[in-house]
Coordinates of C-alpha atoms in Angstrom, one line a residue:
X30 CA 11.3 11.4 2.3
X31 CA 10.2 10.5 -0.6
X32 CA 10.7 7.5 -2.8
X33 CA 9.9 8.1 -5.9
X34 CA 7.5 6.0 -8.2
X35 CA 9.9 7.2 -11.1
X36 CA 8.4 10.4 -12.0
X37 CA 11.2 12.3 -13.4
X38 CA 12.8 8.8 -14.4
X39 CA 12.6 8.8 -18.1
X40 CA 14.5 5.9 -20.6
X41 CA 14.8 5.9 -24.2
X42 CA 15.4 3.2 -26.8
X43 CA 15.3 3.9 -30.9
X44 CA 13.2 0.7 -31.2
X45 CA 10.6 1.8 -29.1
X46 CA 10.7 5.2 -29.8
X47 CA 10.2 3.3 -33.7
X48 CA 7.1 1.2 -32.6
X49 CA 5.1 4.5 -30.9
X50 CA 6.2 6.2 -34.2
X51 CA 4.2 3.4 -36.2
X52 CA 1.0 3.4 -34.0
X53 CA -0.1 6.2 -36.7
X54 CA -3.7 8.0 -36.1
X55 CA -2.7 9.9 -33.1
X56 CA -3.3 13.8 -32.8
X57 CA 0.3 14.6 -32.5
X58 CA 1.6 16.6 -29.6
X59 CA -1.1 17.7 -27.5
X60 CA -3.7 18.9 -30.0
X61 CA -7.3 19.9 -29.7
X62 CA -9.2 22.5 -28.2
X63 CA -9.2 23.1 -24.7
X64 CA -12.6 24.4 -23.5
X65 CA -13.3 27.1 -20.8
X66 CA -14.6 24.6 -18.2
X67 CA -11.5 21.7 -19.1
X68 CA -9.3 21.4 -15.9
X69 CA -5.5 21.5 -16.1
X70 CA -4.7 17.5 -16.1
X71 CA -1.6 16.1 -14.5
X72 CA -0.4 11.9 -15.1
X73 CA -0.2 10.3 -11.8
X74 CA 0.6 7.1 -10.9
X75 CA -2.1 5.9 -7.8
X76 CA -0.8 6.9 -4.5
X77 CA 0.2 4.3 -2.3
X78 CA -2.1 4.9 0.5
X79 CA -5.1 7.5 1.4
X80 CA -3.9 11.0 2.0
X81 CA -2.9 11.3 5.4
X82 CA 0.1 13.8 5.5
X83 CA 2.1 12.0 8.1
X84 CA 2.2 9.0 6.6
X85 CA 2.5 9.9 2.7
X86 CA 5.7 9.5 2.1
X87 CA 6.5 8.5 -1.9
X88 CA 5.9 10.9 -4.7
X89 CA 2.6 10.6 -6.1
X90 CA 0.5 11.1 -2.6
X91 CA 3.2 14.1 -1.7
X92 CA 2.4 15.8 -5.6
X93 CA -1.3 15.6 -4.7
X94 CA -1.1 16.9 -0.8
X95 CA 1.3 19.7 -2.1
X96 CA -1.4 21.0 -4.0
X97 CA -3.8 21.3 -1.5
X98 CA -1.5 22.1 1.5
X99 CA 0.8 25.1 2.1
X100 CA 3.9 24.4 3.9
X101 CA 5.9 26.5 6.6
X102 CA 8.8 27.4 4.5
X103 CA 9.4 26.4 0.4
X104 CA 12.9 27.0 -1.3
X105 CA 14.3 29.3 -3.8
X106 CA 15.7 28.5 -6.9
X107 CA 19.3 29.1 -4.8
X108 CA 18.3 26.1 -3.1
X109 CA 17.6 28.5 -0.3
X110 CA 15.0 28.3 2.5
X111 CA 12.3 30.9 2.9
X112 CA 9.4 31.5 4.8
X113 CA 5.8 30.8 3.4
X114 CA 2.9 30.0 5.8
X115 CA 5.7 30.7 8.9
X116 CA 6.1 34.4 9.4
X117 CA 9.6 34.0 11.4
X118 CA 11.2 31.1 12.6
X119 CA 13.7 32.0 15.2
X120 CA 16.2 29.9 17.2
X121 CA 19.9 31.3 19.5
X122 CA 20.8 28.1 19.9
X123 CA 19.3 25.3 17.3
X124 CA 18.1 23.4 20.4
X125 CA 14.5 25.6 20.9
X126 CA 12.8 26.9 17.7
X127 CA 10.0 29.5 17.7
X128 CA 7.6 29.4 14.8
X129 CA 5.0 32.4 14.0
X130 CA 2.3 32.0 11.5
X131 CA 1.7 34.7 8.7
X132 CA -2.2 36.2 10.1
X133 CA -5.0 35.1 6.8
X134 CA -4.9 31.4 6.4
X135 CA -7.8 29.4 6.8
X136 CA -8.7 25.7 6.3
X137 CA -10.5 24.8 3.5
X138 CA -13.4 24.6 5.7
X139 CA -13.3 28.4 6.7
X140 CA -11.8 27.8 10.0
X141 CA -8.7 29.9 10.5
X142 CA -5.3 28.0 11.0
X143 CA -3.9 27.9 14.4
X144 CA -0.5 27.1 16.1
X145 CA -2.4 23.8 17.8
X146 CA -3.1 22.1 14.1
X147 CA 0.6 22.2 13.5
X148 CA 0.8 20.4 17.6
X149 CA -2.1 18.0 17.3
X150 CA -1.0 17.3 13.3
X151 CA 3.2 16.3 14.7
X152 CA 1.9 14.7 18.0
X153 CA 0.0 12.4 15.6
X154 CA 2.4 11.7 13.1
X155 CA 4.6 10.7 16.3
X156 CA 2.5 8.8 17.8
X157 CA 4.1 4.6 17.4
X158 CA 0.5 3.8 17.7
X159 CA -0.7 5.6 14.6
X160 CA 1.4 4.1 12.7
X161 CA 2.2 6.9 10.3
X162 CA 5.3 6.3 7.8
X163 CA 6.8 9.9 8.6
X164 CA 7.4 9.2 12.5
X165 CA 11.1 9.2 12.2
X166 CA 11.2 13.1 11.0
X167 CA 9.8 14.1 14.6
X168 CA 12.0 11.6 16.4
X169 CA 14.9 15.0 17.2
X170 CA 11.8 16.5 19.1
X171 CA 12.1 16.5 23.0
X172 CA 9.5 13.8 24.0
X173 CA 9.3 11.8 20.8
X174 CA 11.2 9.0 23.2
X175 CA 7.7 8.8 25.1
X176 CA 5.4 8.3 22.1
X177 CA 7.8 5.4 20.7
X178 CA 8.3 2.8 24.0
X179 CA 8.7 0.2 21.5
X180 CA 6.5 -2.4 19.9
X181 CA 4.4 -4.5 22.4
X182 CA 4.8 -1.5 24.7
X183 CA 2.2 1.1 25.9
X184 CA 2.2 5.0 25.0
X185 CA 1.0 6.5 28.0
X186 CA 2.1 10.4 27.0
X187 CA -0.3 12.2 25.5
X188 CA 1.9 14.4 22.9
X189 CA 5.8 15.6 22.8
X190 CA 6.5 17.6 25.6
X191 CA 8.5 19.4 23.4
X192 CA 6.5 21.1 21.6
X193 CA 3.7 23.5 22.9
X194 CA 1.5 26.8 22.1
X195 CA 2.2 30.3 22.8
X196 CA -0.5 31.7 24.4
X197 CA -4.4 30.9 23.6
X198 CA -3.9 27.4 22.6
X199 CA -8.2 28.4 20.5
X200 CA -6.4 31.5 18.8
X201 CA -2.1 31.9 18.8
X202 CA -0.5 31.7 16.0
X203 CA 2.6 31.3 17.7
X204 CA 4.4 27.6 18.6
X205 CA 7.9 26.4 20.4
X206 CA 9.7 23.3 19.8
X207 CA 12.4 22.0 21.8
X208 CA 14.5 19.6 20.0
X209 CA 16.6 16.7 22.6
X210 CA 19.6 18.4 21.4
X211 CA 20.7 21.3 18.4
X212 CA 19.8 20.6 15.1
X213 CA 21.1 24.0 12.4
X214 CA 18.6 21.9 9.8
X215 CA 15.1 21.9 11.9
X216 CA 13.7 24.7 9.4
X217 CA 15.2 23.9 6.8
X218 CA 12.9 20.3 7.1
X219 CA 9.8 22.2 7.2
X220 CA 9.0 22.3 4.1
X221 CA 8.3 18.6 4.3
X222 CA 4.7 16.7 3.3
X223 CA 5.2 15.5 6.9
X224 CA 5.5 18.8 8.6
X225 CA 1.4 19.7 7.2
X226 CA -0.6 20.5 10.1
X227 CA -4.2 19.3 11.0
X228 CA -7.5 20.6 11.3
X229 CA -9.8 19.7 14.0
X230 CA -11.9 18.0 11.7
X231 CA -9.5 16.0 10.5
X232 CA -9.8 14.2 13.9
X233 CA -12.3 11.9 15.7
X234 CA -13.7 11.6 19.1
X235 CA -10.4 9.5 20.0
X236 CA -8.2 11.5 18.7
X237 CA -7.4 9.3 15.1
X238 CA -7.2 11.3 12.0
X239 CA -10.7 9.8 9.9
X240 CA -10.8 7.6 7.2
X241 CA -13.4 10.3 5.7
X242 CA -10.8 12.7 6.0
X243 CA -8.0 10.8 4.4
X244 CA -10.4 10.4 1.5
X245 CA -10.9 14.1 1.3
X246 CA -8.7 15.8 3.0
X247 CA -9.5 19.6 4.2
X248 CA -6.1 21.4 3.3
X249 CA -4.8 25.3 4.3
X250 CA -3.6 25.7 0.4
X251 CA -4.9 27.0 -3.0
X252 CA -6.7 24.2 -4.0
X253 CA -9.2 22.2 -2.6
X254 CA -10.4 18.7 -2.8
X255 CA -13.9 18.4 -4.5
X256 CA -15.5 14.8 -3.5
X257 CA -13.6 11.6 -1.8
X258 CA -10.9 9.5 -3.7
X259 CA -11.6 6.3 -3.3
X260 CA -8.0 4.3 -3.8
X261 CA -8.2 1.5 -6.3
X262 CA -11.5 2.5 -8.3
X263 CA -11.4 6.6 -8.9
X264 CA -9.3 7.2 -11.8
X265 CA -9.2 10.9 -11.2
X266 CA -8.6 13.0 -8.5
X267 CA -10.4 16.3 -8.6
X268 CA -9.4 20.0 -7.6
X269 CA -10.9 23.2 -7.5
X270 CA -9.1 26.6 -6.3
X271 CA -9.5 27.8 -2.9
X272 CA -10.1 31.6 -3.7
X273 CA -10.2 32.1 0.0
X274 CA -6.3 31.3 -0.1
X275 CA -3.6 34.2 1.4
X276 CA -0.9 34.1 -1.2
X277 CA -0.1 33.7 -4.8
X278 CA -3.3 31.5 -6.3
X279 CA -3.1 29.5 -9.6
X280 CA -4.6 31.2 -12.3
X281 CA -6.8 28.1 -13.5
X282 CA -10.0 27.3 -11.6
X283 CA -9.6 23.3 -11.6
X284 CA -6.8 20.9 -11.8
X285 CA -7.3 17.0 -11.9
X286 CA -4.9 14.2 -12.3
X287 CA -4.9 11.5 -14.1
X288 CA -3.9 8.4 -12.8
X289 CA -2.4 5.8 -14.5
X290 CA -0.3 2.7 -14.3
X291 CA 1.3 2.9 -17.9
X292 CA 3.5 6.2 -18.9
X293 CA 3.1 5.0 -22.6
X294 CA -0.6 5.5 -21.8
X295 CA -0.5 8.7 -20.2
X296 CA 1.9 9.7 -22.9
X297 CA -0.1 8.9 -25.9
X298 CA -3.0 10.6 -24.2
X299 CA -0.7 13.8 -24.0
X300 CA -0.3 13.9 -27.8
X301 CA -3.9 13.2 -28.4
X302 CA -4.7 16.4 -26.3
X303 CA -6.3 14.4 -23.3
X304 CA -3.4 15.4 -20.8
X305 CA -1.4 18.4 -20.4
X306 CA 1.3 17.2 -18.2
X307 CA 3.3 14.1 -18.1
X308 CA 6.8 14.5 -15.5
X309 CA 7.3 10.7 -16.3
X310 CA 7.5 9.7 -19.6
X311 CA 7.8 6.8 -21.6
X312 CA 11.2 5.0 -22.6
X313 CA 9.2 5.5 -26.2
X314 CA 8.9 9.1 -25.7
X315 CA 12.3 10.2 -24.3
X316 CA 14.8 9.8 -27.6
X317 CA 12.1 12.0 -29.9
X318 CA 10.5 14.2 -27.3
X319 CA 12.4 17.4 -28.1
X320 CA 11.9 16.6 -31.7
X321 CA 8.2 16.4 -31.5
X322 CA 7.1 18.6 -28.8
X323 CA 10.0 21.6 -29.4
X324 CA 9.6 23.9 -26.3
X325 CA 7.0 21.9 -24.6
X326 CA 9.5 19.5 -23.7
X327 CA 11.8 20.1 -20.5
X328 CA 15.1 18.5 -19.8
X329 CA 16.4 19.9 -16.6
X330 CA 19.0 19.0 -13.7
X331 CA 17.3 16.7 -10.4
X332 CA 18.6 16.1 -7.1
X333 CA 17.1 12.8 -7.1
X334 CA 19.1 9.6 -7.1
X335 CA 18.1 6.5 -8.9
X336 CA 19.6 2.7 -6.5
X337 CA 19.5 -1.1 -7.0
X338 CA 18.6 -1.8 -3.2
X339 CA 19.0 -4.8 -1.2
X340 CA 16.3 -6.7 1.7
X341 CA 19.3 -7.4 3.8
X342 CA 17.2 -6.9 6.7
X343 CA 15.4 -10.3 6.0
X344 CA 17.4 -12.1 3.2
X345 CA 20.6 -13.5 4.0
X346 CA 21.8 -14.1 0.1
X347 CA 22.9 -10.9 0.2
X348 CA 24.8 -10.2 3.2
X349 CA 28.6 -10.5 1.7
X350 CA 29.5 -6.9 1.1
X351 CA 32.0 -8.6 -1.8
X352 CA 28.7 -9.4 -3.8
X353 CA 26.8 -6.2 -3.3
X354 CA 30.3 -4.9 -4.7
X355 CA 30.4 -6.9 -7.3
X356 CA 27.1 -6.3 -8.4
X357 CA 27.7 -2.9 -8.3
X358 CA 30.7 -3.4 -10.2
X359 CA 28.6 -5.3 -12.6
X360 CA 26.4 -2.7 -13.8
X361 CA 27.4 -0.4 -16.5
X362 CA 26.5 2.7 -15.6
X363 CA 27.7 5.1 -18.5
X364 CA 26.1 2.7 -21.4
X365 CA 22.4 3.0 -19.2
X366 CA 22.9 6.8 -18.7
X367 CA 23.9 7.2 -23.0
X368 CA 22.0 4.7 -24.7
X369 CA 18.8 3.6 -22.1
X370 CA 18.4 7.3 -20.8
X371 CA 19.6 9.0 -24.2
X372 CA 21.7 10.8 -22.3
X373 CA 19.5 12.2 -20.1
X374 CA 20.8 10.9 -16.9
X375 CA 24.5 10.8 -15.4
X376 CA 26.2 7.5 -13.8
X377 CA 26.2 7.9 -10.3
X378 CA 28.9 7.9 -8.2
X379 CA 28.0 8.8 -4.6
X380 CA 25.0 8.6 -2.3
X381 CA 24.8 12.6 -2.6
X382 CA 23.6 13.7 -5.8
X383 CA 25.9 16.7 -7.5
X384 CA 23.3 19.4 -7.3
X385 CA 24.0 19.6 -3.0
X386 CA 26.8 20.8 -0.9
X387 CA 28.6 17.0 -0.2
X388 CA 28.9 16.0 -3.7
X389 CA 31.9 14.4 -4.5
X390 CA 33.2 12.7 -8.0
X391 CA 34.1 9.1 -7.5
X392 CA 33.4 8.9 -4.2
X393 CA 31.9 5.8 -5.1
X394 CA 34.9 3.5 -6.4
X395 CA 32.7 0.3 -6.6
X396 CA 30.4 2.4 -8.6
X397 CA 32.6 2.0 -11.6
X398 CA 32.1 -0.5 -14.2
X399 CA 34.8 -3.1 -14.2
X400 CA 33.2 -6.3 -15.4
X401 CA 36.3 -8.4 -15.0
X402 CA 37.2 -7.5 -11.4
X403 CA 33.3 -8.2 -10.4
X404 CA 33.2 -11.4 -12.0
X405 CA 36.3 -12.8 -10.2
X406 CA 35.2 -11.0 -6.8
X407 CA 31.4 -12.6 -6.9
X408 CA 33.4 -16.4 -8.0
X409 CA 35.4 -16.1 -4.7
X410 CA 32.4 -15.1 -2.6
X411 CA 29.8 -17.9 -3.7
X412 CA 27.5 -15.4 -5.0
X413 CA 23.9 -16.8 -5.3
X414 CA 23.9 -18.7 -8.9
X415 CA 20.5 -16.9 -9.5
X416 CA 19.2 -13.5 -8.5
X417 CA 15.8 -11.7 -8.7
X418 CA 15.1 -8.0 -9.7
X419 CA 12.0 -5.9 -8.9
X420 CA 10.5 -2.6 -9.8
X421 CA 7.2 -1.0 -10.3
X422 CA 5.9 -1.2 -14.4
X423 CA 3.8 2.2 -13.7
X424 CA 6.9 3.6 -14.0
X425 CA 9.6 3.6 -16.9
X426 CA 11.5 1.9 -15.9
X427 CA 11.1 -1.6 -17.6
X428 CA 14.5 -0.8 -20.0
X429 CA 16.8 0.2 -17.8
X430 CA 15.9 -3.1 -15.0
X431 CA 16.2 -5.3 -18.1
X432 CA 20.0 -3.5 -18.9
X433 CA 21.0 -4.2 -15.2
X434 CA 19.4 -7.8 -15.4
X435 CA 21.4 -8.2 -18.7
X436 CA 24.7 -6.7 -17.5
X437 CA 24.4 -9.1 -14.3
X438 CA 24.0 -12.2 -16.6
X439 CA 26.7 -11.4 -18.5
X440 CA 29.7 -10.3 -16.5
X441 CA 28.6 -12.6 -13.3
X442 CA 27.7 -15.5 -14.9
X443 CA 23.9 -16.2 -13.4
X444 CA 19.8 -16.0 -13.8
X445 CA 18.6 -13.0 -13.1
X446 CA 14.7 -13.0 -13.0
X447 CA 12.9 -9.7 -14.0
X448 CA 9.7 -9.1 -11.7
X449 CA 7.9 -6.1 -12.6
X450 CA 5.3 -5.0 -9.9
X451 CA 2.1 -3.6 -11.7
X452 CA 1.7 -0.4 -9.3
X453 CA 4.8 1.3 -7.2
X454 CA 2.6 1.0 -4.3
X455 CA 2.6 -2.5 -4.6
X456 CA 6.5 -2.8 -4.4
X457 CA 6.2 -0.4 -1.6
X458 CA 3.8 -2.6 0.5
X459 CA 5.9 -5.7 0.2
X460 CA 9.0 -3.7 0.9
X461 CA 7.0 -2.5 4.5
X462 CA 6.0 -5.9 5.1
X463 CA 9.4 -7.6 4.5
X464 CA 7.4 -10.1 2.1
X465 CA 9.6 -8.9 -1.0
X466 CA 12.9 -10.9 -1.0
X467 CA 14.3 -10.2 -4.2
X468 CA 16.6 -6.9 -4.9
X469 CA 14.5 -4.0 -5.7
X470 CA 14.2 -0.6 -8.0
X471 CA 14.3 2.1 -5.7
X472 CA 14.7 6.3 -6.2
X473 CA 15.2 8.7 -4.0
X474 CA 13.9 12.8 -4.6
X475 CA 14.7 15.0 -2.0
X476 CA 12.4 16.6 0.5
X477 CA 14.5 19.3 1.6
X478 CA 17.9 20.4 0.3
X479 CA 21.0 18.8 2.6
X480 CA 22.7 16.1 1.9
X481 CA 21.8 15.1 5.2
X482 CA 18.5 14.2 3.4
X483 CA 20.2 11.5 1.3
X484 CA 21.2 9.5 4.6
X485 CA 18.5 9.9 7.5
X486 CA 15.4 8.7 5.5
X487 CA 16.4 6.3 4.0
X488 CA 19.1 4.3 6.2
X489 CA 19.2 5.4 9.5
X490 CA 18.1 2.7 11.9
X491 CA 15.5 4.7 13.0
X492 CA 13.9 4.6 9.4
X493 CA 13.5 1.0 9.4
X494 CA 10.5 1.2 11.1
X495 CA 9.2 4.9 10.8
X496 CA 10.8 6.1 7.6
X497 CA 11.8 4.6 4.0
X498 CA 15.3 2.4 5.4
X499 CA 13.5 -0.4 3.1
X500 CA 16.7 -2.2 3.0
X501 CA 16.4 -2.8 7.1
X502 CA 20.1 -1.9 7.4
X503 CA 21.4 -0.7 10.6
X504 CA 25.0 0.6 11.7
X505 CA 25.7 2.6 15.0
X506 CA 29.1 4.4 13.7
X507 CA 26.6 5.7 10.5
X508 CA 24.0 6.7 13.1
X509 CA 26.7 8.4 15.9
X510 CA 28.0 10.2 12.7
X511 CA 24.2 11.4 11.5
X512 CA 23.8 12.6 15.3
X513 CA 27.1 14.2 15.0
X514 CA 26.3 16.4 11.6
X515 CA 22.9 16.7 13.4
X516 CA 24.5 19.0 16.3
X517 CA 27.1 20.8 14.2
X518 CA 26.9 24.5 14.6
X519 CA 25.6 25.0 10.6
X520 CA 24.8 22.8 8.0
X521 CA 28.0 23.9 6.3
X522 CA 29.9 22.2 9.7
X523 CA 28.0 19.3 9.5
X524 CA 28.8 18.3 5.8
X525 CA 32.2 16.8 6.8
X526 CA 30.4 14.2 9.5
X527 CA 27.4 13.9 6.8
X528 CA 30.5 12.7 4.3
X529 CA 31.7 10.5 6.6
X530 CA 28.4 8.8 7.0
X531 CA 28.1 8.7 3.3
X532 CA 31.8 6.6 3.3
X533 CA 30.2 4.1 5.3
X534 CA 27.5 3.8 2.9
X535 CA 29.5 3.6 0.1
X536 CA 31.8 0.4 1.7
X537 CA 28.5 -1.1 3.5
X538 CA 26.2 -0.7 -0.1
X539 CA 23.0 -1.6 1.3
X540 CA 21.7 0.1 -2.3
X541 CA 23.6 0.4 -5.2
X542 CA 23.7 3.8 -6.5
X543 CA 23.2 3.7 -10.3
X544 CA 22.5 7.0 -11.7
X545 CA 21.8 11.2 -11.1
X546 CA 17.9 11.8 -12.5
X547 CA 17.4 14.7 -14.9
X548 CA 13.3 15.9 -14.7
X549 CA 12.0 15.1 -18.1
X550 CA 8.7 16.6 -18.4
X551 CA 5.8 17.0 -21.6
X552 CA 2.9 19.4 -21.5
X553 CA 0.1 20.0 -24.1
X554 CA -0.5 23.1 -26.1
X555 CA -3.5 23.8 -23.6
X556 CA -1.1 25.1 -20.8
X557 CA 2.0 27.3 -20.6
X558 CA 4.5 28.1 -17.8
X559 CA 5.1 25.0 -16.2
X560 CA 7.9 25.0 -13.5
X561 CA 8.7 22.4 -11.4
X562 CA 10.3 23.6 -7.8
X563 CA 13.5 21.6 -6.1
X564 CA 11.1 18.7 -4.9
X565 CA 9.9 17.8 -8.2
X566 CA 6.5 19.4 -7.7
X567 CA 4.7 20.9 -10.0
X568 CA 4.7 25.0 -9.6
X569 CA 0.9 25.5 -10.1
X570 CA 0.5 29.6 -9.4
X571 CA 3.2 29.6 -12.7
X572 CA 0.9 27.5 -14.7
X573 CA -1.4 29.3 -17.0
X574 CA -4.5 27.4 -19.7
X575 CA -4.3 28.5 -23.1
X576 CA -7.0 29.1 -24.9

């Protein structure tokens, strides 16, 4: 999974679109001259942790690892899976999958790629004792029990006996796994950040991915990383193409992106011609984008969904269900998606965003705004008299917190306290470390398309401690019916048990759902082409500089 830093999240307000209009002197929209040698330069907010691929799991490390990594399968515009580094994956009976590499890939370090990076790379992602944030995604493999005894406990196995090489562990290209019971939606996962395999030098002498690596990590995809990132001083991250690369290679020589912790920065940068694309911009930019920027402005559908969430793991204050209802009940979803979003996002109404199979309209009836029916329903529960809200300020999402915070105070009657959290990876840290007790900003974009996606990752009871269940909620019957989907013959059988789960989110609410994203996204006149594929990533082999 990946939580999102709010990439894609874009608000709009007439006054502040007003005061970025005033700042005058700016070259408007993206001018200048682009020289030969200028990389392609993409806003990032900082990752929040070194680039390990098992344990990346938000938005900003997964755009930068996607860039330098090429995944088993990708997915069509149909939402469909196909094959990319995997030359067949083959199953009969959705219990033991086969997986054949396509011959030509090589690390970034020349050597070739091998069935036993994609081993060494899951059996260390698995491992309880690395630590890495994407554990949960390998717990369906047969042996993942062994390398997660439980905290205090020893691991004494030395990788998942479920998965193994075929043949010459030094040269096959060929691997099985063996999942504890069927799963139909095993490939279509494997397009995941977490799924990346490993190169031996990725590893030390005791088997723990390096430090030095993290920093610089050697990738099997088109571009390459050309010095160390070093996390809270480099401003830039730096790419060059990997002409040594198989398939379909950008046309550019270097890309770099830009991190920053405003979007009104990295937006005003745009029109001055010092960035050439922005996927999260400004509440400033939003209402006069298409005006100003014509067809380098993109408005598009998102399968990402945008929550209020809830520590009920660790604060009591909001463990009535009748309050998180009437919270939710609170919040006026159609005025944020018209007048904060400019129409550029849709209320939400269910934990499945419309663009899946398992959609369905007003499935979510406490999602609708009835401010006189919350009000009552938070009296008679003794909701808390005040109530904190955080979210990340590297994001925009400043406008649309403050409409929640006001819609709160207004139709329940108490203090609501703004926090805003200067970097998402800050939120994200204090959300791991169960220090954060107010309720939080959270987003969710997909990392494979199922709606089983939606509910797994994110509030399963196994992704409390190995995946992003930041709200520490737990429920057997939602986990039984997960398991359930999980065997179902297809992913088209398993929708129904996946809906069911979804029910039980929708009376439990340990998030609030508040709106469907749309991917907003500016680019300067010094690039063409840009696409962005079903995970919100930017299509680099469709980019193209112009001159």
């Amino acid at each position: 999974m990946r939580v999102t830093k709010g990439a894609r999240i874009t608000a709009g307000t007439a006054l502040l679109a007003l005061g970025l209009a005033a700042c005058g002197g700016q070259t408007s929209a993206g001018g200048g001259t682009a020289s030969a040698d200028q990389p392609v330069r993409m806003e990032l907010g900082e990752p929040q942790k070194l680039f390990y691929p098992g344990d990346t799991t938000e938005s900003e490390g997964s755009e930068v690892l996607a860039a330098i990594f090429a995944p088993l399968v990708s997915y069509d515009e149909n939402k469909q899976v196909v094959n990319d580094v995997a030359e067949s994956i083959k199953t009969t009976d959705n219990k033991v999958w086969t997986i054949k590499l396509k011959p030509g890939y090589t690390w970034h370090n020349k050597e070739p790629l091998i069935a036993q990076n994609y081993v060494d790379a899951w059996n260390y992602s698995a491992d309880q004792d690395n630590a890495q944030g994407a554990n949960g995604f390998f717990s369906r493999v047969e042996g993942w029990a062994d390398l997660n005894p439980g905290e205090g406990k020893t691991v004494s196995a030395k990788g998942m006996k479920g998965l193994r090489v075929i043949g010459d562990a030094a040269t096959s290209r060929t691997f099985q796994i063996t999942l504890t019971k069927p799963f139909s939606q095993f490939k279509t996962m494997l397009g995941y950040t977490s799924f990346y395999p490993l190169p031996k030098a990725a590893f030390d002498d005791a088997g723990k991915v390096t430090e030095a690596y993290a920093k610089q990590p050697i990738g099997q995809g088109y571009f390459k990383f050309d010095k160390p990132y070093n996390k809270g001083t480099d401003q830039t991250i730096d790419l060059t193409r990997y002409d040594a690369f198989p398939g379909d290679k950008p046309k550019f020589d270097k890309l770099q992106f830009k991190l920053y912790a405003s979007s009104e920065t990295a937006f005003n940068d745009l029109r001055a011609g010092n960035l050439d694309i922005h996927d999260s911009l400004p509440p400033s930019a939003i209402a006069s984008a298409k005006a100003e920027l014509g067809e380098r402005y993109m408005d598009e559908a998102d399968a990402g969904v945008g929550y209020i969430g809830f520590p009920m793991q660790y604060n009591k204050t909001y463990e009535n269900v009748k309050v998180r209802e009437a919270i939710s009940m609170a919040i006026d979803r159609k005025t944020i998606a018209e007048t904060v979003f400019s129409g550029t996002r849709a209320p939400a109404d269910d934990f499945i965003n419309p663009l899946l199979d398992g959609y369905r309209p007003g499935a979510c009836a406490v999602c609708t705004y009835d401010p006189a029916k919350a009000k009552s329903q938070y009296a008679e529960n003794n909701g808390p008299k005040t109530l904190e809200l955080g979210y990340n300020s590297d994001g925009p999402h400043k406008e649309w917190i403050e409409a929640v915070a006001n819609n709160l105070r207004a139709n329940l009657g108490v203090q609501v306290t703004v926090k805003p959290f200067e970097k998402f990876a800050s939120i994200l840290d204090e959300l791991d470390k169960k220090t954060y007790g107010g309720m939080f900003r959270m987003g969710w974009a997909i990392d494979y398309p199922s709606a089983e996606n939606y509910l797994t990752p994110v509030f399963s009871t196994v992704a409390i401690k190995t995946g992003s269940n930041y709200a520490g909620w737990s429920n057997k019957e939602f986990d039984d019916l997960l398991a359930k989907g999980d065997s179902a013959a297809s992913q088209t059988q398993g929708l129904k048990y996946y809906q069911q789960a979804d029910d039980i989110l929708i009376k439990e609410l340990p998030y609030i759902p508040v709106y469907f994203y749309r991917t907003n996204v500016a680019f300067s006149q010094h690039v063409k082409g840009i696409k962005l594929n079903l995970l919100n990533q930017v299509e680099w082999t469709q980019v193209e500089k112009v001159a």
